Coordinates of C-alpha atoms and ligand atoms in Angstrom, one line a residue:
M22 CA 0.0 0.2 0.0
T23 CA 1.5 3.3 -1.1
L24 CA 0.3 6.7 0.6
D25 CA 0.4 10.2 -1.2
A26 CA -0.2 13.6 0.6
V27 CA -1.4 16.0 -2.2
P28 CA -2.4 19.4 -1.8
S29 CA -5.8 20.8 -3.3
P30 CA -6.5 20.9 -6.5
L31 CA -6.8 16.8 -7.3
P32 CA -6.7 15.7 -10.7
S33 CA -10.5 14.9 -11.9
A34 CA -9.7 11.5 -12.4
T35 CA -8.6 11.0 -8.9
A36 CA -11.6 13.1 -7.6
A37 CA -13.7 10.7 -9.5
A38 CA -12.2 7.8 -8.2
V39 CA -12.5 9.2 -4.5
T40 CA -16.2 9.7 -5.4
E41 CA -16.5 6.1 -6.2
L42 CA -15.0 5.0 -3.1
A43 CA -17.1 7.1 -0.9
R44 CA -20.0 5.8 -2.8
L45 CA -19.2 2.1 -2.3
A46 CA -18.5 2.9 1.2
A47 CA -21.9 4.5 1.6
Q48 CA -23.6 1.3 0.1
S49 CA -21.9 -1.0 2.3
D50 CA -22.0 0.9 5.7
D51 CA -25.5 2.6 5.0
V52 CA -23.7 5.9 6.1
N53 CA -21.6 8.6 4.1
P54 CA -18.4 8.5 4.9
L55 CA -17.5 12.1 3.6
S56 CA -19.4 15.5 4.3
E57 CA -20.8 17.8 1.6
Q58 CA -18.2 20.1 2.1
T59 CA -15.5 17.7 1.6
L60 CA -17.4 16.2 -1.5
L61 CA -17.6 20.1 -2.7
H62 CA -13.8 20.3 -2.4
L63 CA -12.6 17.6 -4.5
D64 CA -13.0 19.4 -7.2
G65 CA -11.4 23.0 -8.0
E66 CA -8.6 24.6 -5.9
H67 CA -9.3 24.9 -1.9
H68 CA -6.3 26.6 -0.6
G69 CA -4.9 24.8 2.6
D70 CA -7.0 21.5 1.8
L71 CA -5.0 18.4 1.8
H72 CA -5.9 14.7 0.2
V73 CA -4.3 11.7 1.3
L74 CA -4.8 9.0 -1.2
A75 CA -3.9 5.3 -0.3
Y76 CA -3.2 3.1 -3.3
A77 CA -3.2 -0.5 -3.7
G78 CA 0.5 -0.5 -5.2
E79 CA 3.5 -0.8 -3.2
P80 CA 5.8 1.8 -2.6
G81 CA 8.1 3.1 -5.6
T82 CA 4.7 3.2 -7.9
L83 CA 4.8 6.5 -7.7
D84 CA 7.0 8.8 -10.0
V85 CA 7.8 12.4 -9.4
A86 CA 6.3 13.1 -12.7
G87 CA 2.9 11.8 -11.3
L88 CA 0.9 9.2 -10.3
A89 CA 2.1 5.7 -12.1
T90 CA -0.7 4.1 -9.8
T91 CA -3.8 4.7 -11.8
P92 CA -6.8 5.9 -9.7
G93 CA -8.5 2.6 -10.1
D94 CA -5.9 1.2 -7.3
L95 CA -7.5 3.6 -4.7
V96 CA -8.2 1.8 -1.6
G97 CA -8.7 4.6 1.0
Y98 CA -9.0 8.3 1.2
A99 CA -8.7 11.3 3.6
A100 CA -9.2 14.9 3.9
L101 CA -8.2 17.4 5.9
G102 CA -9.2 21.0 6.0
P103 CA -7.0 24.3 7.3
D104 CA -9.3 24.3 10.5
G105 CA -8.4 20.8 11.3
S106 CA -11.5 19.4 10.1
A107 CA -10.8 15.9 8.9
E108 CA -12.5 12.5 7.6
L109 CA -11.2 9.3 6.1
V110 CA -12.5 6.2 4.5
V111 CA -11.3 2.8 3.5
A112 CA -12.7 0.7 0.6
P113 CA -14.8 -2.0 1.9
A114 CA -12.8 -4.7 0.3
A115 CA -9.7 -3.4 1.7
R116 CA -10.3 -3.1 5.3
R117 CA -8.3 -4.6 8.4
Q118 CA -4.9 -4.4 6.3
G119 CA -3.6 -1.2 7.8
T120 CA -4.7 1.3 5.5
G121 CA -6.9 3.5 8.1
T122 CA -4.2 3.5 10.6
A123 CA -1.7 4.8 7.8
L124 CA -4.4 7.3 6.9
L125 CA -4.8 8.7 10.1
R126 CA -1.3 8.7 11.3
T127 CA -1.0 11.0 8.1
L128 CA -3.6 13.3 9.3
I129 CA -2.0 13.2 12.8
D130 CA 1.4 14.0 11.1
H131 CA -0.4 17.1 8.9
G132 CA -2.7 18.1 11.4
G133 CA -1.3 17.8 14.8
D134 CA -3.2 19.5 17.6
K135 CA -5.8 20.9 15.5
L136 CA -7.0 17.8 14.2
R137 CA -10.8 17.0 14.2
V138 CA -11.6 13.6 12.4
W139 CA -15.1 12.4 12.0
A140 CA -16.7 9.4 12.4
H141 CA -20.1 9.3 10.5
G142 CA -22.4 6.9 12.4
R143 CA -19.4 6.0 14.7
L144 CA -19.3 2.6 12.8
P145 CA -17.7 -0.3 14.3
G146 CA -13.8 0.2 14.4
A147 CA -13.8 4.0 14.6
D148 CA -13.1 4.1 18.5
E149 CA -10.7 1.4 18.3
L150 CA -8.9 3.4 15.5
A151 CA -8.9 6.3 17.3
A152 CA -7.9 4.8 20.4
L153 CA -4.7 3.5 18.9
F154 CA -3.5 7.2 18.5
D155 CA -5.3 8.4 22.0
L156 CA -7.7 10.3 20.1
K157 CA -11.1 11.2 22.2
V158 CA -14.5 12.1 21.4
T159 CA -14.9 15.7 21.5
R160 CA -18.0 16.5 19.7
E161 CA -21.1 14.8 19.0
L162 CA -23.5 15.7 16.0
Y163 CA -27.0 14.3 16.2
F164 CA -28.9 13.3 13.2
L165 CA -32.7 13.8 13.6
R166 CA -35.9 13.1 11.6
R167 CA -39.5 14.0 11.5
T168 CA -41.7 12.2 9.5
S169 CA -45.3 13.9 7.9
A170 CA -47.4 15.1 10.9
P171 CA -49.8 18.0 11.2
L172 CA -47.8 21.3 12.0
P173 CA -48.7 24.2 14.4
E174 CA -49.7 27.5 12.6
I175 CA -46.5 30.1 12.4
T176 CA -46.9 33.0 14.9
W177 CA -44.3 35.7 13.7
P178 CA -43.1 38.0 16.2
D179 CA -43.6 41.7 15.6
N180 CA -41.7 44.0 12.9
V181 CA -40.4 40.9 10.7
D182 CA -41.4 40.3 7.3
V183 CA -40.2 37.0 5.8
R184 CA -39.3 36.8 2.2
A185 CA -37.0 34.4 -0.1
F186 CA -33.2 34.8 -0.1
V187 CA -32.1 36.4 -3.7
P188 CA -29.0 35.1 -5.0
G189 CA -26.6 38.0 -5.6
Q190 CA -28.6 40.3 -3.9
D191 CA -28.9 39.0 -0.1
D192 CA -25.4 37.3 0.0
A193 CA -23.5 39.7 2.4
A194 CA -26.5 40.1 4.4
W195 CA -27.0 36.4 4.9
L196 CA -23.0 35.9 5.6
K197 CA -23.3 38.5 8.3
V198 CA -26.1 36.9 9.9
N199 CA -24.9 33.8 9.9
A200 CA -21.7 34.8 11.4
A201 CA -23.3 36.4 14.2
A202 CA -25.7 33.2 14.7
F203 CA -22.8 30.7 14.6
A204 CA -20.3 32.9 16.2
S205 CA -19.3 30.0 18.4
H206 CA -19.8 27.2 16.0
P207 CA -16.9 25.0 14.7
E208 CA -17.7 25.4 11.0
Q209 CA -20.6 27.1 10.1
G210 CA -19.9 30.9 11.5
A211 CA -16.7 30.9 9.4
W212 CA -18.7 30.2 5.8
T213 CA -17.4 32.9 3.3
Q214 CA -18.8 33.9 -0.2
A215 CA -16.9 31.0 -1.7
D216 CA -18.8 28.3 0.8
L217 CA -21.9 30.0 -0.3
T218 CA -21.3 30.2 -4.2
D219 CA -20.4 26.6 -4.1
R220 CA -23.8 25.9 -3.3
F221 CA -25.9 28.1 -5.3
H222 CA -24.4 25.6 -8.1
Q223 CA -25.8 22.3 -6.4
D224 CA -28.6 20.8 -8.0
W225 CA -30.3 21.1 -4.6
F226 CA -30.1 24.7 -4.4
D227 CA -33.8 26.1 -4.3
P228 CA -33.7 30.2 -3.3
E229 CA -37.6 29.2 -2.8
G230 CA -37.0 27.2 -0.1
F231 CA -34.2 29.7 1.7
F232 CA -36.1 32.0 4.0
L233 CA -35.0 35.6 5.7
A234 CA -36.6 37.4 8.2
V235 CA -36.1 40.9 7.9
D236 CA -36.2 43.4 10.7
R237 CA -39.0 46.2 9.6
T238 CA -37.2 49.1 11.6
T239 CA -33.4 48.3 10.5
G240 CA -34.0 46.5 7.3
E241 CA -31.5 44.0 8.6
V242 CA -31.6 40.4 8.4
A243 CA -32.6 39.2 11.4
G244 CA -32.5 35.4 11.1
F245 CA -33.2 32.6 8.4
H246 CA -34.2 29.0 7.4
W247 CA -32.2 27.6 4.5
T248 CA -34.0 24.3 3.3
K249 CA -32.6 21.6 1.0
I250 CA -34.1 18.6 -0.8
E251 CA -32.1 15.6 -1.7
H252 CA -33.0 11.9 -2.3
N253 CA -36.8 12.9 -1.9
E254 CA -35.9 14.0 1.5
G255 CA -36.2 17.4 3.1
E256 CA -33.5 18.8 5.4
V257 CA -33.5 21.8 7.7
Y258 CA -30.2 22.7 6.5
V259 CA -29.1 25.7 8.4
V260 CA -31.5 27.9 11.1
G261 CA -30.1 31.1 12.6
V262 CA -31.1 34.1 14.4
S263 CA -29.1 37.2 15.0
P264 CA -28.4 37.2 18.7
T265 CA -30.1 40.4 19.0
H266 CA -33.4 38.6 17.7
Q267 CA -33.2 35.6 19.7
G268 CA -35.8 34.5 22.5
S269 CA -38.2 36.1 20.8
G270 CA -39.9 33.2 18.9
L271 CA -38.4 33.8 15.6
G272 CA -36.7 30.4 15.7
K273 CA -39.8 28.9 16.1
A274 CA -41.5 30.6 13.3
L275 CA -38.9 30.5 10.6
T276 CA -38.2 26.5 11.4
L277 CA -41.9 26.1 11.0
Q278 CA -41.8 28.6 7.6
G279 CA -39.2 26.0 6.3
L280 CA -41.4 23.0 7.5
H281 CA -44.6 24.0 5.9
H282 CA -42.5 24.8 2.8
L283 CA -41.1 21.1 2.6
Q284 CA -44.1 19.1 4.0
E285 CA -46.8 21.1 2.0
T286 CA -45.3 23.0 -0.9
R287 CA -42.8 20.3 -1.6
S288 CA -45.1 17.5 -0.4
L289 CA -42.1 15.8 1.5
D290 CA -42.9 12.9 3.8
A291 CA -39.6 12.9 5.8
I292 CA -37.7 15.6 6.7
T293 CA -34.0 15.3 8.8
L294 CA -31.6 17.9 10.5
Y295 CA -28.3 17.8 11.9
V296 CA -27.6 19.5 15.4
D297 CA -24.5 19.6 17.9
G298 CA -25.6 17.9 21.2
T299 CA -24.2 20.7 23.0
N300 CA -26.8 23.1 21.2
T301 CA -29.8 22.7 23.6
P302 CA -31.8 25.4 22.4
A303 CA -31.9 24.1 19.0
R304 CA -32.5 20.5 20.0
R305 CA -35.3 21.6 22.5
L306 CA -36.8 23.5 19.3
Y307 CA -36.8 20.7 17.1
E308 CA -37.7 18.2 19.7
S309 CA -40.9 20.3 20.3
L310 CA -41.5 20.0 16.6
G311 CA -41.5 16.5 16.5
F312 CA -37.9 15.6 15.6
T313 CA -36.5 12.5 17.2
T314 CA -32.4 11.5 17.1
T315 CA -32.0 8.6 14.8
A316 CA -28.4 8.5 14.5
L317 CA -24.7 10.1 15.5
D318 CA -21.7 11.5 14.1
V319 CA -18.7 11.9 16.4
Q320 CA -15.1 13.6 15.9
Y321 CA -12.2 12.6 17.6
A322 CA -9.4 14.7 18.8
L323 CA -5.9 14.8 21.0
Ligands
ACO11 C1 -30.7 22.7 11.9 C2 -29.7 23.4 12.5 O1 -29.3 24.4 11.9 S1 -29.0 23.3 14.1 C3 -28.5 25.0 14.5 C4 -29.4 26.2 14.9 N1 -29.0 27.3 14.9 C5 -28.1 27.8 16.0 O2 -27.7 27.0 16.8 C6 -27.3 29.0 15.5 C7 -27.5 30.0 17.3 N2 -29.0 29.6 17.6 C8 -29.9 30.4 16.9 O3 -29.9 31.0 16.2 C9 -31.3 30.3 17.9 O4 -30.9 30.3 19.3 C10 -31.9 29.1 17.4 C11 -32.5 29.3 16.3 C12 -31.4 27.8 18.1 C13 -33.4 29.5 18.5 O5 -33.8 30.5 17.9 P1 -34.8 31.4 18.9 O6 -35.4 32.6 18.2 O7 -34.1 32.1 20.2 O8 -35.9 30.5 19.4 P2 -37.2 30.6 20.0 O9 -37.2 31.9 20.5 O10 -38.2 30.6 18.9 O11 -37.8 29.7 20.8 C14 -38.3 28.4 20.0 C15 -38.0 27.2 21.1 O12 -36.7 27.0 21.2 C16 -36.1 26.6 22.5 N3 -35.3 27.5 22.7 C17 -34.6 28.6 22.7 N4 -33.8 29.4 23.4 C18 -33.6 28.4 23.9 C19 -32.6 28.4 25.4 N5 -31.8 29.7 25.5 N6 -32.7 27.4 26.0 C20 -33.4 26.6 25.9 N7 -34.5 26.2 24.9 C21 -34.4 27.5 24.2 C22 -37.3 26.6 23.4 O13 -38.0 25.4 23.3 C23 -38.2 27.4 22.7 O14 -39.8 27.7 22.8 P3 -40.2 28.2 24.2 O15 -39.5 29.3 24.2 O16 -41.7 28.0 24.1 O17 -39.6 27.3 25.6
LIG12 N1 -27.8 22.3 11.0 C1 -26.3 22.7 10.6 C2 -25.8 23.9 10.6 S1 -25.1 24.2 12.2 C3 -25.2 21.5 10.8 O1 -25.1 20.9 12.2 N2 -24.6 21.0 10.1 C4 -23.4 20.0 10.0 C5 -23.8 18.9 9.2 O2 -23.8 19.1 8.0 C6 -24.5 18.2 7.0 C7 -23.1 17.5 6.3 O3 -22.4 18.5 5.7 C8 -23.9 16.5 5.2 O4 -22.9 15.8 4.5 C9 -24.8 17.2 4.1 O5 -25.5 16.4 3.4 C10 -26.0 18.1 5.3 O6 -27.0 18.5 4.2 C11 -25.2 19.1 5.8 O7 -26.4 19.6 6.8 O8 -22.7 18.0 9.3 C12 -21.5 18.3 8.8 C13 -20.1 17.2 9.5 O9 -20.5 16.2 8.5 C14 -20.9 19.7 9.8 O10 -19.7 20.4 9.7 C15 -21.9 20.6 9.4 O11 -21.7 21.9 10.7

């Protein structure tokens, strides 16, 4: 087995091989091993990203001019972002041969104390692999689901109006309220225009499902609910309320706005969401609206 750590951008054939490897793993494990952000960053140049590729070939099969080993020999992959967030996956047919250990060791070598590596679904072996390097669970991300059921009517706080997000017009205002609402979040609050634009180009992006609440007095965006539809399921993708407007019922109203849209306008039976285990306000909100926890992702760190 040969490891190669390469900075972004990946050759397109290699990116395609990683996507296929992730698909095979998801089919076998019933859990996606790579998150949306990692999959989005397989294409194009993303400063600070590192891709770790594990090939079936023996050492020496890589030459200085490029990859003598074909992407078809790919048996494992790991991604490391500039913030230390990381993921790794080994092809189902290549497991228990030390590839995961080699990938994680490389992530530690490059990520150091900043490393925060995901185990989506906390599948068998993840805890054992982490323990080899004294990595501990430092974060729990809950996956919640709600099946179609009557929804309460929406009660809007005074002095706000709700409308759809307009790409190119509302970008800066959304980035500002997202940064404020998620100031203490490990990833969400740091989203940039590039992260927003990446998502404009996804098949699932639908401004009609992206709701903004605008303060009538200031004209500022006070909160938002961005919904997503993939594989015929709705998602409460991100809900955020400006700290100055929290506690006024706006989060519940915006959440319900999106749930009505997904369940009634888009006729979807199932709606899911991700929420951090430490996020008590959000968890109470969603549980009050009929969501229940059905899966768990964890992150390990030194
Ligand atoms: C799928 C996701 O997007 S998960 C991420 C959710 N977003 C965030 O965490 C960003 C930062 N937080 C926020 O923006 C807000 O705190 C939100 C969106 C979680 C809640 O928005 P708010 O406008 O404050 O909520 P709202 O006033 O509508 O309260 C609705 C319910 O949430 C719960 N809740 C809200 N704040 C709190 C709190 N501080 N403590 C406990 N429960 C709370 C309660 O169940 C409340 O209902 P109740 O007032 O009848 O008890
Ligand atoms: N509710 C949001 C905003 S805070 C949240 O917690 N997002 C997580 C979540 O994102 C999901 C993930 O990227 C999935 O791959 C994608 O299919 C979903 O649509 C996303 O909601 O998990 C991420 C880690 O995998 C995490 O970084 C996000 O903050």
